[in-house]
Amino acid sequence: MSRAKAPRVSFKSQGSVDLDLPSVRGKASKLHSRLRPTQDALGWDWAFYKLQNFHSRSAAQDYMDKKPVPVIQRGKKYYVVDHHHTLTALKMSGWDPEITLQVVQQVDKDERSLDAFWGYLEGKGWAFMRDENYQRQNFDDMPKEMELEHFRNDIYRSLGGFARGHNILQRGKTLDERLFFEFRWGYFFWLHRHNEFGLWPDERLHRGWLRMMNVVRDIDMTEYMLENVANTEHVNDLLFLSKEVIEPAYRMLCFHVKHLCYAYDDLPEEEKDVPGMKDIFGVTHSKLPGKVLRPHQ
C-alpha cells in the first residue's frame, strides 16, 4: 500500500473537499477491510451490469486506474463516498487489481464520535440509510463491507443507472452533482409508481412500466449468488444473465420511463420541486439533478 497522486477527477464540492489530501494506492484485497460503505442499498442489477468491466485481470486493472474512489478518512477507516457499485462488482469478479483511494476529507475520530460523524455525512448528503419506503434507518445497521448481499436491493436505483446508460439522463461532473444522482431519480420513479401526481403523460405508458417492473422483480438474483461468487465460470454466468435477461428488461423499462422524465423536464421551474427530496438526501434544493436528454441532443 502506498500514497500517491491519484488520476485527476473533478471532486470539487464548493469548498467541502480538499484535493491537497493524499491518495492511497494498494491491492484491493489489502484495502478491503478498511473500506466502509456510506449507503445501505445498491441496485443489484446495476452492479451485475458493471461486472462487464472486470472480464479479465487486465480489464479490471485498466478500469480501476480510471476510477479513483473518493473517500473520507476517519482514523484508519475509509468511508466510501462514491463507486459502491464498482467496488462490489470488482469484489464479485474475483480479480485483485490495485485501486486508488482519493481522500477528499479527513475527520478526527477523537473530535467527532461515530454517531456525530454519520450525522455530519447525512447532513451533507454524503450518506444514505433508508428502507424501501424511504424511512430513515439506524446507522448502526449500515453494511460493514463491500459484499453485494449485505446491501438492500433497490430496483429504482438500478433504473436510474440504466436511464443514464440509455442517454435519458445526464449527470454533472463534480462530486456533489454525481452523489446519489441515480438514487434521487430512483426516488422520483418510486414516488410516481402509482401515478398519484398525474405526471405520466399516458396511462398506457404507466401500465407498461408497471408490468416491466414486475418482470424485473421476478428475476430472482439470489439464485445466482453463491457463497464463493468470485470464480471465472460463475462470473461468466452472471455476465450472460445480465446481458441476455436483465439488460433487455431495463431497456423496456427505459422505453416507458423516459416519457415520465420528459414530462418532468417540461414542467415550469417553480413546479419541479420533488416532495421529500431535501429531507431524504440532505441536499440544498428539491429539484432533480442533472439534465434530461431528448433524442435530438
PDB file of C-alpha atoms in Angstrom:
ATOM      1  CA  MET A   1       0.000   0.000   0.000  1.00  0.00           C
ATOM      2  CA  SER A   2       1.408   3.396  -0.938  1.00  0.00           C
ATOM      3  CA  ARG A   3       0.499   7.040  -1.029  1.00  0.00           C
ATOM      4  CA  ALA A   4       0.477   8.540  -4.488  1.00  0.00           C
ATOM      5  CA  LYS A   5      -1.124  11.127  -6.669  1.00  0.00           C
ATOM      6  CA  ALA A   6      -4.456   9.893  -7.997  1.00  0.00           C
ATOM      7  CA  PRO A   7      -5.674  10.357 -11.557  1.00  0.00           C
ATOM      8  CA  ARG A   8      -7.473  13.678 -11.514  1.00  0.00           C
ATOM      9  CA  VAL A   9     -11.250  13.611 -11.453  1.00  0.00           C
ATOM     10  CA  SER A  10     -13.449  16.563 -10.598  1.00  0.00           C
ATOM     11  CA  PHE A  11     -14.174  16.207  -6.875  1.00  0.00           C
ATOM     12  CA  LYS A  12     -14.879  19.915  -6.406  1.00  0.00           C
ATOM     13  CA  SER A  13     -17.669  20.463  -3.939  1.00  0.00           C
ATOM     14  CA  GLN A  14     -17.861  24.186  -3.254  1.00  0.00           C
ATOM     15  CA  GLY A  15     -15.055  24.053  -0.748  1.00  0.00           C
ATOM     16  CA  SER A  16     -16.237  20.942   1.090  1.00  0.00           C
ATOM     17  CA  VAL A  17     -13.375  18.714  -0.071  1.00  0.00           C
ATOM     18  CA  ASP A  18      -9.631  19.189  -0.062  1.00  0.00           C
ATOM     19  CA  LEU A  19      -7.801  17.926  -3.127  1.00  0.00           C
ATOM     20  CA  ASP A  20      -4.433  18.517  -1.483  1.00  0.00           C
ATOM     21  CA  LEU A  21      -5.025  15.496   0.748  1.00  0.00           C
ATOM     22  CA  PRO A  22      -3.026  12.361  -0.133  1.00  0.00           C
ATOM     23  CA  SER A  23      -4.333   9.461  -2.130  1.00  0.00           C
ATOM     24  CA  VAL A  24      -3.756   5.864  -1.101  1.00  0.00           C
ATOM     25  CA  ARG A  25      -2.966   3.111  -3.597  1.00  0.00           C
ATOM     26  CA  GLY A  26      -2.773  -0.609  -2.981  1.00  0.00           C
ATOM     27  CA  LYS A  27      -4.205  -4.006  -3.789  1.00  0.00           C
ATOM     28  CA  ALA A  28      -7.968  -4.101  -3.413  1.00  0.00           C
ATOM     29  CA  SER A  29      -7.686  -7.134  -1.125  1.00  0.00           C
ATOM     30  CA  LYS A  30      -5.375  -5.229   1.221  1.00  0.00           C
ATOM     31  CA  LEU A  31      -7.601  -2.156   1.416  1.00  0.00           C
ATOM     32  CA  HIS A  32     -10.913  -4.015   1.552  1.00  0.00           C
ATOM     33  CA  SER A  33     -11.027  -4.387   5.345  1.00  0.00           C
ATOM     34  CA  ARG A  34     -10.533  -0.644   5.809  1.00  0.00           C
ATOM     35  CA  LEU A  35     -13.347   0.409   3.455  1.00  0.00           C
ATOM     36  CA  ARG A  36     -16.752   1.304   4.859  1.00  0.00           C
ATOM     37  CA  PRO A  37     -19.940   1.898   2.808  1.00  0.00           C
ATOM     38  CA  THR A  38     -21.983   5.069   3.307  1.00  0.00           C
ATOM     39  CA  GLN A  39     -25.229   3.694   1.874  1.00  0.00           C
ATOM     40  CA  ASP A  40     -27.354   0.711   2.830  1.00  0.00           C
ATOM     41  CA  ALA A  41     -28.794  -0.042  -0.621  1.00  0.00           C
ATOM     42  CA  LEU A  42     -27.461  -0.846  -4.061  1.00  0.00           C
ATOM     43  CA  GLY A  43     -29.080  -1.561  -7.373  1.00  0.00           C
ATOM     44  CA  TRP A  44     -28.049  -5.193  -7.661  1.00  0.00           C
ATOM     45  CA  ASP A  45     -28.870  -5.252 -11.368  1.00  0.00           C
ATOM     46  CA  TRP A  46     -26.634  -2.238 -11.954  1.00  0.00           C
ATOM     47  CA  ALA A  47     -23.804  -3.939 -10.033  1.00  0.00           C
ATOM     48  CA  PHE A  48     -24.175  -7.059 -12.215  1.00  0.00           C
ATOM     49  CA  TYR A  49     -24.139  -4.827 -15.280  1.00  0.00           C
ATOM     50  CA  LYS A  50     -20.858  -3.296 -14.111  1.00  0.00           C
ATOM     51  CA  LEU A  51     -19.271  -6.755 -13.937  1.00  0.00           C
ATOM     52  CA  GLN A  52     -18.575  -6.461 -17.661  1.00  0.00           C
ATOM     53  CA  ASN A  53     -15.785  -4.029 -16.794  1.00  0.00           C
ATOM     54  CA  PHE A  54     -13.968  -6.848 -14.969  1.00  0.00           C
ATOM     55  CA  HIS A  55     -13.999  -9.668 -17.510  1.00  0.00           C
ATOM     56  CA  SER A  56     -10.226 -10.183 -17.176  1.00  0.00           C
ATOM     57  CA  ARG A  57      -7.348  -9.258 -14.890  1.00  0.00           C
ATOM     58  CA  SER A  58      -6.022  -6.590 -17.250  1.00  0.00           C
ATOM     59  CA  ALA A  59      -9.511  -5.173 -17.859  1.00  0.00           C
ATOM     60  CA  ALA A  60     -10.044  -4.893 -14.104  1.00  0.00           C
ATOM     61  CA  GLN A  61      -6.788  -3.010 -13.642  1.00  0.00           C
ATOM     62  CA  ASP A  62      -7.421  -0.702 -16.603  1.00  0.00           C
ATOM     63  CA  TYR A  63     -10.890   0.144 -15.354  1.00  0.00           C
ATOM     64  CA  MET A  64      -9.851   0.825 -11.772  1.00  0.00           C
ATOM     65  CA  ASP A  65      -6.993   3.014 -12.986  1.00  0.00           C
ATOM     66  CA  LYS A  66      -9.703   5.301 -14.372  1.00  0.00           C
ATOM     67  CA  LYS A  67     -11.848   5.092 -11.221  1.00  0.00           C
ATOM     68  CA  PRO A  68     -10.156   6.608  -8.175  1.00  0.00           C
ATOM     69  CA  VAL A  69     -12.524   6.100  -5.252  1.00  0.00           C
ATOM     70  CA  PRO A  70     -13.398   9.254  -3.262  1.00  0.00           C
ATOM     71  CA  VAL A  71     -13.290   8.516   0.467  1.00  0.00           C
ATOM     72  CA  ILE A  72     -13.470  10.297   3.796  1.00  0.00           C
ATOM     73  CA  GLN A  73     -10.821   9.147   6.220  1.00  0.00           C
ATOM     74  CA  ARG A  74     -11.760   8.717   9.875  1.00  0.00           C
ATOM     75  CA  GLY A  75      -8.968   7.093  11.848  1.00  0.00           C
ATOM     76  CA  LYS A  76      -7.792   4.047   9.930  1.00  0.00           C
ATOM     77  CA  LYS A  77     -11.100   3.583   8.088  1.00  0.00           C
ATOM     78  CA  TYR A  78     -12.001   4.961   4.673  1.00  0.00           C
ATOM     79  CA  TYR A  79     -15.686   5.787   4.177  1.00  0.00           C
ATOM     80  CA  VAL A  80     -16.558   5.402   0.509  1.00  0.00           C
ATOM     81  CA  VAL A  81     -18.336   8.433  -0.908  1.00  0.00           C
ATOM     82  CA  ASP A  82     -18.865   7.139  -4.461  1.00  0.00           C
ATOM     83  CA  HIS A  83     -18.346   3.995  -6.600  1.00  0.00           C
ATOM     84  CA  HIS A  84     -20.103   1.498  -4.297  1.00  0.00           C
ATOM     85  CA  HIS A  85     -21.416  -0.426  -7.315  1.00  0.00           C
ATOM     86  CA  THR A  86     -17.982  -0.517  -8.907  1.00  0.00           C
ATOM     87  CA  LEU A  87     -16.357  -1.879  -5.754  1.00  0.00           C
ATOM     88  CA  THR A  88     -18.991  -4.557  -5.212  1.00  0.00           C
ATOM     89  CA  ALA A  89     -18.751  -5.635  -8.859  1.00  0.00           C
ATOM     90  CA  LEU A  90     -14.969  -5.800  -8.513  1.00  0.00           C
ATOM     91  CA  LYS A  91     -15.342  -7.952  -5.387  1.00  0.00           C
ATOM     92  CA  MET A  92     -17.680 -10.316  -7.252  1.00  0.00           C
ATOM     93  CA  SER A  93     -15.259 -10.616 -10.155  1.00  0.00           C
ATOM     94  CA  GLY A  94     -12.530 -12.139  -8.006  1.00  0.00           C
ATOM     95  CA  TRP A  95      -9.767 -10.016  -9.563  1.00  0.00           C
ATOM     96  CA  ASP A  96      -7.419  -8.114  -7.283  1.00  0.00           C
ATOM     97  CA  PRO A  97      -6.123  -5.001  -9.081  1.00  0.00           C
ATOM     98  CA  GLU A  98      -4.517  -2.031  -7.433  1.00  0.00           C
ATOM     99  CA  ILE A  99      -7.032   0.655  -6.588  1.00  0.00           C
ATOM    100  CA  THR A 100      -6.652   4.303  -5.681  1.00  0.00           C
ATOM    101  CA  LEU A 101      -8.469   5.907  -2.783  1.00  0.00           C
ATOM    102  CA  GLN A 102      -8.713   9.680  -3.152  1.00  0.00           C
ATOM    103  CA  VAL A 103      -9.061  11.157   0.321  1.00  0.00           C
ATOM    104  CA  VAL A 104     -11.400  14.131  -0.066  1.00  0.00           C
ATOM    105  CA  GLN A 105     -11.665  14.899   3.645  1.00  0.00           C
ATOM    106  CA  GLN A 106     -10.132  13.758   6.922  1.00  0.00           C
ATOM    107  CA  VAL A 107     -12.128  13.615  10.162  1.00  0.00           C
ATOM    108  CA  ASP A 108     -10.556  13.341  13.606  1.00  0.00           C
ATOM    109  CA  LYS A 109     -12.308  10.440  15.350  1.00  0.00           C
ATOM    110  CA  ASP A 110     -11.391  11.911  18.747  1.00  0.00           C
ATOM    111  CA  GLU A 111     -13.189  15.150  17.930  1.00  0.00           C
ATOM    112  CA  ARG A 112     -16.264  13.617  16.331  1.00  0.00           C
ATOM    113  CA  SER A 113     -17.975  10.461  17.645  1.00  0.00           C
ATOM    114  CA  LEU A 114     -19.234   7.867  15.190  1.00  0.00           C
ATOM    115  CA  ASP A 115     -22.840   8.991  15.709  1.00  0.00           C
ATOM    116  CA  ALA A 116     -21.833  12.603  15.130  1.00  0.00           C
ATOM    117  CA  PHE A 117     -19.820  11.534  12.082  1.00  0.00           C
ATOM    118  CA  TRP A 118     -22.837   9.827  10.493  1.00  0.00           C
ATOM    119  CA  GLY A 119     -24.950  12.868  11.260  1.00  0.00           C
ATOM    120  CA  TYR A 120     -22.348  15.047   9.575  1.00  0.00           C
ATOM    121  CA  LEU A 121     -22.284  12.852   6.447  1.00  0.00           C
ATOM    122  CA  GLU A 122     -26.056  12.678   6.268  1.00  0.00           C
ATOM    123  CA  GLY A 123     -26.341  16.438   6.686  1.00  0.00           C
ATOM    124  CA  LYS A 124     -24.008  16.992   3.725  1.00  0.00           C
ATOM    125  CA  GLY A 125     -25.869  14.467   1.578  1.00  0.00           C
ATOM    126  CA  TRP A 126     -22.935  12.025   1.706  1.00  0.00           C
ATOM    127  CA  ALA A 127     -24.739   9.124   3.379  1.00  0.00           C
ATOM    128  CA  PHE A 128     -27.946   7.228   2.667  1.00  0.00           C
ATOM    129  CA  MET A 129     -29.683   4.969   5.195  1.00  0.00           C
ATOM    130  CA  ARG A 130     -33.305   4.438   4.170  1.00  0.00           C
ATOM    131  CA  ASP A 131     -35.587   1.442   3.792  1.00  0.00           C
ATOM    132  CA  GLU A 132     -37.623   0.556   0.695  1.00  0.00           C
ATOM    133  CA  ASN A 133     -40.221   3.183   1.658  1.00  0.00           C
ATOM    134  CA  TYR A 134     -37.534   5.833   2.230  1.00  0.00           C
ATOM    135  CA  GLN A 135     -37.967   5.776   6.004  1.00  0.00           C
ATOM    136  CA  ARG A 136     -34.801   6.644   7.929  1.00  0.00           C
ATOM    137  CA  GLN A 137     -32.944   3.686   9.470  1.00  0.00           C
ATOM    138  CA  ASN A 138     -30.357   3.362  12.218  1.00  0.00           C
ATOM    139  CA  PHE A 139     -26.803   3.905  11.013  1.00  0.00           C
ATOM    140  CA  ASP A 140     -25.692   1.053  13.294  1.00  0.00           C
ATOM    141  CA  ASP A 141     -27.161  -1.232  10.620  1.00  0.00           C
ATOM    142  CA  MET A 142     -25.025   0.172   7.813  1.00  0.00           C
ATOM    143  CA  PRO A 143     -23.196  -2.626   5.911  1.00  0.00           C
ATOM    144  CA  LYS A 144     -19.609  -3.015   7.070  1.00  0.00           C
ATOM    145  CA  GLU A 145     -18.078  -4.279   3.833  1.00  0.00           C
ATOM    146  CA  MET A 146     -18.448  -4.224   0.063  1.00  0.00           C
ATOM    147  CA  GLU A 147     -20.284  -7.544  -0.350  1.00  0.00           C
ATOM    148  CA  LEU A 148     -23.344  -7.180  -2.579  1.00  0.00           C
ATOM    149  CA  GLU A 149     -25.603  -9.412  -0.479  1.00  0.00           C
ATOM    150  CA  HIS A 150     -25.104  -7.135   2.533  1.00  0.00           C
ATOM    151  CA  PHE A 151     -26.944  -4.316   0.754  1.00  0.00           C
ATOM    152  CA  ARG A 152     -30.682  -3.935   0.240  1.00  0.00           C
ATOM    153  CA  ASN A 153     -31.565  -4.370  -3.433  1.00  0.00           C
ATOM    154  CA  ASP A 154     -33.043  -1.143  -4.827  1.00  0.00           C
ATOM    155  CA  ILE A 155     -34.573  -1.692  -8.277  1.00  0.00           C
ATOM    156  CA  TYR A 156     -35.336   2.003  -8.625  1.00  0.00           C
ATOM    157  CA  ARG A 157     -31.636   2.787  -8.161  1.00  0.00           C
ATOM    158  CA  SER A 158     -30.812   0.342 -10.948  1.00  0.00           C
ATOM    159  CA  LEU A 159     -33.383   2.027 -13.162  1.00  0.00           C
ATOM    160  CA  GLY A 160     -31.684   5.359 -12.534  1.00  0.00           C
ATOM    161  CA  GLY A 161     -28.400   3.849 -13.697  1.00  0.00           C
ATOM    162  CA  PHE A 162     -29.870   2.310 -16.832  1.00  0.00           C
ATOM    163  CA  ALA A 163     -31.740   5.527 -17.645  1.00  0.00           C
ATOM    164  CA  ARG A 164     -28.385   7.286 -17.605  1.00  0.00           C
ATOM    165  CA  GLY A 165     -26.815   4.458 -19.608  1.00  0.00           C
ATOM    166  CA  HIS A 166     -29.547   4.765 -22.245  1.00  0.00           C
ATOM    167  CA  ASN A 167     -28.942   8.520 -22.596  1.00  0.00           C
ATOM    168  CA  ILE A 168     -32.178   9.597 -20.958  1.00  0.00           C
ATOM    169  CA  LEU A 169     -30.440  11.261 -18.019  1.00  0.00           C
ATOM    170  CA  GLN A 170     -27.102  13.033 -17.773  1.00  0.00           C
ATOM    171  CA  ARG A 171     -25.345  13.878 -14.526  1.00  0.00           C
ATOM    172  CA  GLY A 172     -22.856  16.644 -13.815  1.00  0.00           C
ATOM    173  CA  LYS A 173     -19.107  16.267 -13.372  1.00  0.00           C
ATOM    174  CA  THR A 174     -18.458  17.397  -9.799  1.00  0.00           C
ATOM    175  CA  LEU A 175     -18.743  15.113  -6.774  1.00  0.00           C
ATOM    176  CA  ASP A 176     -21.790  16.900  -5.387  1.00  0.00           C
ATOM    177  CA  GLU A 177     -23.533  16.648  -8.761  1.00  0.00           C
ATOM    178  CA  ARG A 178     -22.773  12.920  -9.010  1.00  0.00           C
ATOM    179  CA  LEU A 179     -23.534  11.804  -5.464  1.00  0.00           C
ATOM    180  CA  PHE A 180     -26.762   9.812  -5.265  1.00  0.00           C
ATOM    181  CA  PHE A 181     -27.728  11.043  -8.731  1.00  0.00           C
ATOM    182  CA  GLU A 182     -29.348   7.719  -9.643  1.00  0.00           C
ATOM    183  CA  PHE A 183     -30.804   7.322  -6.136  1.00  0.00           C
ATOM    184  CA  ARG A 184     -32.531  10.694  -6.413  1.00  0.00           C
ATOM    185  CA  TRP A 185     -34.000   9.859  -9.788  1.00  0.00           C
ATOM    186  CA  GLY A 186     -34.907   6.413  -8.440  1.00  0.00           C
ATOM    187  CA  TYR A 187     -36.787   8.082  -5.610  1.00  0.00           C
ATOM    188  CA  PHE A 188     -38.640  10.165  -8.197  1.00  0.00           C
ATOM    189  CA  PHE A 189     -39.621   6.987 -10.089  1.00  0.00           C
ATOM    190  CA  TRP A 190     -40.765   5.385  -6.820  1.00  0.00           C
ATOM    191  CA  LEU A 191     -42.770   8.485  -5.935  1.00  0.00           C
ATOM    192  CA  HIS A 192     -44.644   8.269  -9.244  1.00  0.00           C
ATOM    193  CA  ARG A 193     -45.102   4.495  -9.226  1.00  0.00           C
ATOM    194  CA  HIS A 194     -48.881   4.806  -8.675  1.00  0.00           C
ATOM    195  CA  ASN A 195     -49.230   7.990 -10.757  1.00  0.00           C
ATOM    196  CA  GLU A 196     -50.711   9.801  -7.775  1.00  0.00           C
ATOM    197  CA  PHE A 197     -49.355  13.090  -9.102  1.00  0.00           C
ATOM    198  CA  GLY A 198     -50.737  12.535 -12.597  1.00  0.00           C
ATOM    199  CA  LEU A 199     -47.392  13.229 -14.259  1.00  0.00           C
ATOM    200  CA  TRP A 200     -47.316  10.177 -16.513  1.00  0.00           C
ATOM    201  CA  PRO A 201     -48.375  11.569 -19.910  1.00  0.00           C
ATOM    202  CA  ASP A 202     -50.248   8.413 -20.902  1.00  0.00           C
ATOM    203  CA  GLU A 203     -51.772   5.749 -18.645  1.00  0.00           C
ATOM    204  CA  ARG A 204     -50.766   3.079 -21.172  1.00  0.00           C
ATOM    205  CA  LEU A 205     -47.112   4.004 -20.650  1.00  0.00           C
ATOM    206  CA  HIS A 206     -47.620   3.811 -16.890  1.00  0.00           C
ATOM    207  CA  ARG A 207     -49.244   0.364 -17.122  1.00  0.00           C
ATOM    208  CA  GLY A 208     -46.457  -0.882 -19.393  1.00  0.00           C
ATOM    209  CA  TRP A 209     -43.857   0.376 -16.932  1.00  0.00           C
ATOM    210  CA  LEU A 210     -45.618  -1.408 -14.050  1.00  0.00           C
ATOM    211  CA  ARG A 211     -45.669  -4.678 -15.989  1.00  0.00           C
ATOM    212  CA  MET A 212     -41.952  -4.465 -16.709  1.00  0.00           C
ATOM    213  CA  MET A 213     -41.197  -3.594 -13.077  1.00  0.00           C
ATOM    214  CA  ASN A 214     -42.926  -6.841 -12.104  1.00  0.00           C
ATOM    215  CA  VAL A 215     -40.793  -8.726 -14.629  1.00  0.00           C
ATOM    216  CA  VAL A 216     -37.627  -7.288 -13.073  1.00  0.00           C
ATOM    217  CA  ARG A 217     -38.811  -8.142  -9.561  1.00  0.00           C
ATOM    218  CA  ASP A 218     -39.407 -11.726 -10.645  1.00  0.00           C
ATOM    219  CA  ILE A 219     -35.796 -12.152 -11.771  1.00  0.00           C
ATOM    220  CA  ASP A 220     -34.515 -13.760  -8.570  1.00  0.00           C
ATOM    221  CA  MET A 221     -30.843 -12.865  -8.499  1.00  0.00           C
ATOM    222  CA  THR A 222     -30.373 -14.660  -5.180  1.00  0.00           C
ATOM    223  CA  GLU A 223     -30.409 -17.930  -7.141  1.00  0.00           C
ATOM    224  CA  TYR A 224     -27.134 -16.852  -8.697  1.00  0.00           C
ATOM    225  CA  MET A 225     -25.468 -15.556  -5.528  1.00  0.00           C
ATOM    226  CA  LEU A 226     -23.157 -18.330  -4.388  1.00  0.00           C
ATOM    227  CA  GLU A 227     -21.072 -18.083  -1.230  1.00  0.00           C
ATOM    228  CA  ASN A 228     -17.989 -18.004  -3.408  1.00  0.00           C
ATOM    229  CA  VAL A 229     -19.120 -15.918  -6.343  1.00  0.00           C
ATOM    230  CA  ALA A 230     -15.582 -14.963  -7.304  1.00  0.00           C
ATOM    231  CA  ASN A 231     -14.737 -17.667  -9.823  1.00  0.00           C
ATOM    232  CA  THR A 232     -14.439 -17.288 -13.564  1.00  0.00           C
ATOM    233  CA  GLU A 233     -17.156 -19.749 -14.598  1.00  0.00           C
ATOM    234  CA  HIS A 234     -19.709 -18.219 -12.254  1.00  0.00           C
ATOM    235  CA  VAL A 235     -18.860 -14.652 -13.278  1.00  0.00           C
ATOM    236  CA  ASN A 236     -19.354 -15.625 -16.921  1.00  0.00           C
ATOM    237  CA  ASP A 237     -22.792 -16.972 -15.997  1.00  0.00           C
ATOM    238  CA  LEU A 238     -23.651 -13.690 -14.305  1.00  0.00           C
ATOM    239  CA  LEU A 239     -22.459 -11.700 -17.305  1.00  0.00           C
ATOM    240  CA  PHE A 240     -24.620 -13.838 -19.592  1.00  0.00           C
ATOM    241  CA  LEU A 241     -27.652 -13.375 -17.324  1.00  0.00           C
ATOM    242  CA  SER A 242     -27.091  -9.625 -17.165  1.00  0.00           C
ATOM    243  CA  LYS A 243     -26.725  -9.247 -20.939  1.00  0.00           C
ATOM    244  CA  GLU A 244     -29.496 -11.598 -22.039  1.00  0.00           C
ATOM    245  CA  VAL A 245     -32.117 -11.128 -19.303  1.00  0.00           C
ATOM    246  CA  ILE A 246     -31.564  -8.095 -17.102  1.00  0.00           C
ATOM    247  CA  GLU A 247     -30.452  -5.526 -19.673  1.00  0.00           C
ATOM    248  CA  PRO A 248     -33.339  -6.195 -22.101  1.00  0.00           C
ATOM    249  CA  ALA A 249     -35.829  -5.852 -19.233  1.00  0.00           C
ATOM    250  CA  TYR A 250     -34.375  -2.487 -18.243  1.00  0.00           C
ATOM    251  CA  ARG A 251     -34.262  -1.406 -21.881  1.00  0.00           C
ATOM    252  CA  MET A 252     -38.030  -1.812 -21.965  1.00  0.00           C
ATOM    253  CA  LEU A 253     -38.370  -0.040 -18.610  1.00  0.00           C
ATOM    254  CA  CYS A 254     -36.383   2.867 -20.011  1.00  0.00           C
ATOM    255  CA  PHE A 255     -38.612   2.994 -23.093  1.00  0.00           C
ATOM    256  CA  HIS A 256     -41.559   3.692 -20.796  1.00  0.00           C
ATOM    257  CA  VAL A 257     -39.936   5.803 -18.087  1.00  0.00           C
ATOM    258  CA  LYS A 258     -38.279   8.259 -20.491  1.00  0.00           C
ATOM    259  CA  HIS A 259     -41.722   9.786 -21.059  1.00  0.00           C
ATOM    260  CA  LEU A 260     -42.063  10.428 -17.318  1.00  0.00           C
ATOM    261  CA  CYS A 261     -38.651  12.129 -17.408  1.00  0.00           C
ATOM    262  CA  TYR A 262     -39.715  14.272 -20.374  1.00  0.00           C
ATOM    263  CA  ALA A 263     -42.907  15.252 -18.534  1.00  0.00           C
ATOM    264  CA  TYR A 264     -40.866  16.375 -15.523  1.00  0.00           C
ATOM    265  CA  ASP A 265     -38.452  18.280 -17.737  1.00  0.00           C
ATOM    266  CA  ASP A 266     -41.371  20.130 -19.356  1.00  0.00           C
ATOM    267  CA  LEU A 267     -42.685  21.406 -16.017  1.00  0.00           C
ATOM    268  CA  PRO A 268     -42.217  25.103 -15.196  1.00  0.00           C
ATOM    269  CA  GLU A 269     -39.220  25.598 -12.910  1.00  0.00           C
ATOM    270  CA  GLU A 270     -41.430  26.567  -9.975  1.00  0.00           C
ATOM    271  CA  GLU A 271     -43.197  23.191 -10.211  1.00  0.00           C
ATOM    272  CA  LYS A 272     -40.087  20.984 -10.307  1.00  0.00           C
ATOM    273  CA  ASP A 273     -39.632  20.628  -6.537  1.00  0.00           C
ATOM    274  CA  VAL A 274     -39.854  16.941  -5.592  1.00  0.00           C
ATOM    275  CA  PRO A 275     -41.581  16.252  -2.240  1.00  0.00           C
ATOM    276  CA  GLY A 276     -39.203  14.812   0.363  1.00  0.00           C
ATOM    277  CA  MET A 277     -36.031  15.343  -1.671  1.00  0.00           C
ATOM    278  CA  LYS A 278     -34.306  17.666   0.800  1.00  0.00           C
ATOM    279  CA  ASP A 279     -35.073  15.567   3.848  1.00  0.00           C
ATOM    280  CA  ILE A 280     -34.103  12.208   2.341  1.00  0.00           C
ATOM    281  CA  PHE A 281     -30.919  13.186   0.534  1.00  0.00           C
ATOM    282  CA  GLY A 282     -29.650  16.116   2.585  1.00  0.00           C
ATOM    283  CA  VAL A 283     -29.461  18.355  -0.458  1.00  0.00           C
ATOM    284  CA  THR A 284     -29.987  22.103  -0.534  1.00  0.00           C
ATOM    285  CA  HIS A 285     -32.801  22.065  -3.090  1.00  0.00           C
ATOM    286  CA  SER A 286     -35.706  19.837  -4.049  1.00  0.00           C
ATOM    287  CA  LYS A 287     -35.181  19.657  -7.803  1.00  0.00           C
ATOM    288  CA  LEU A 288     -33.766  16.626  -9.557  1.00  0.00           C
ATOM    289  CA  PRO A 289     -30.066  16.787 -10.509  1.00  0.00           C
ATOM    290  CA  GLY A 290     -28.500  16.737 -13.945  1.00  0.00           C
ATOM    291  CA  LYS A 291     -30.460  17.078 -17.144  1.00  0.00           C
ATOM    292  CA  VAL A 292     -32.982  15.116 -19.179  1.00  0.00           C
ATOM    293  CA  LEU A 293     -31.740  14.303 -22.679  1.00  0.00           C
ATOM    294  CA  ARG A 294     -34.043  14.335 -25.663  1.00  0.00           C
ATOM    295  CA  PRO A 295     -33.436  12.218 -28.804  1.00  0.00           C
ATOM    296  CA  HIS A 296     -32.002  15.192 -30.724  1.00  0.00           C
ATOM    297  CA  GLN A 297     -29.443  16.037 -28.026  1.00  0.00           C
TER     298      GLN A 297
END
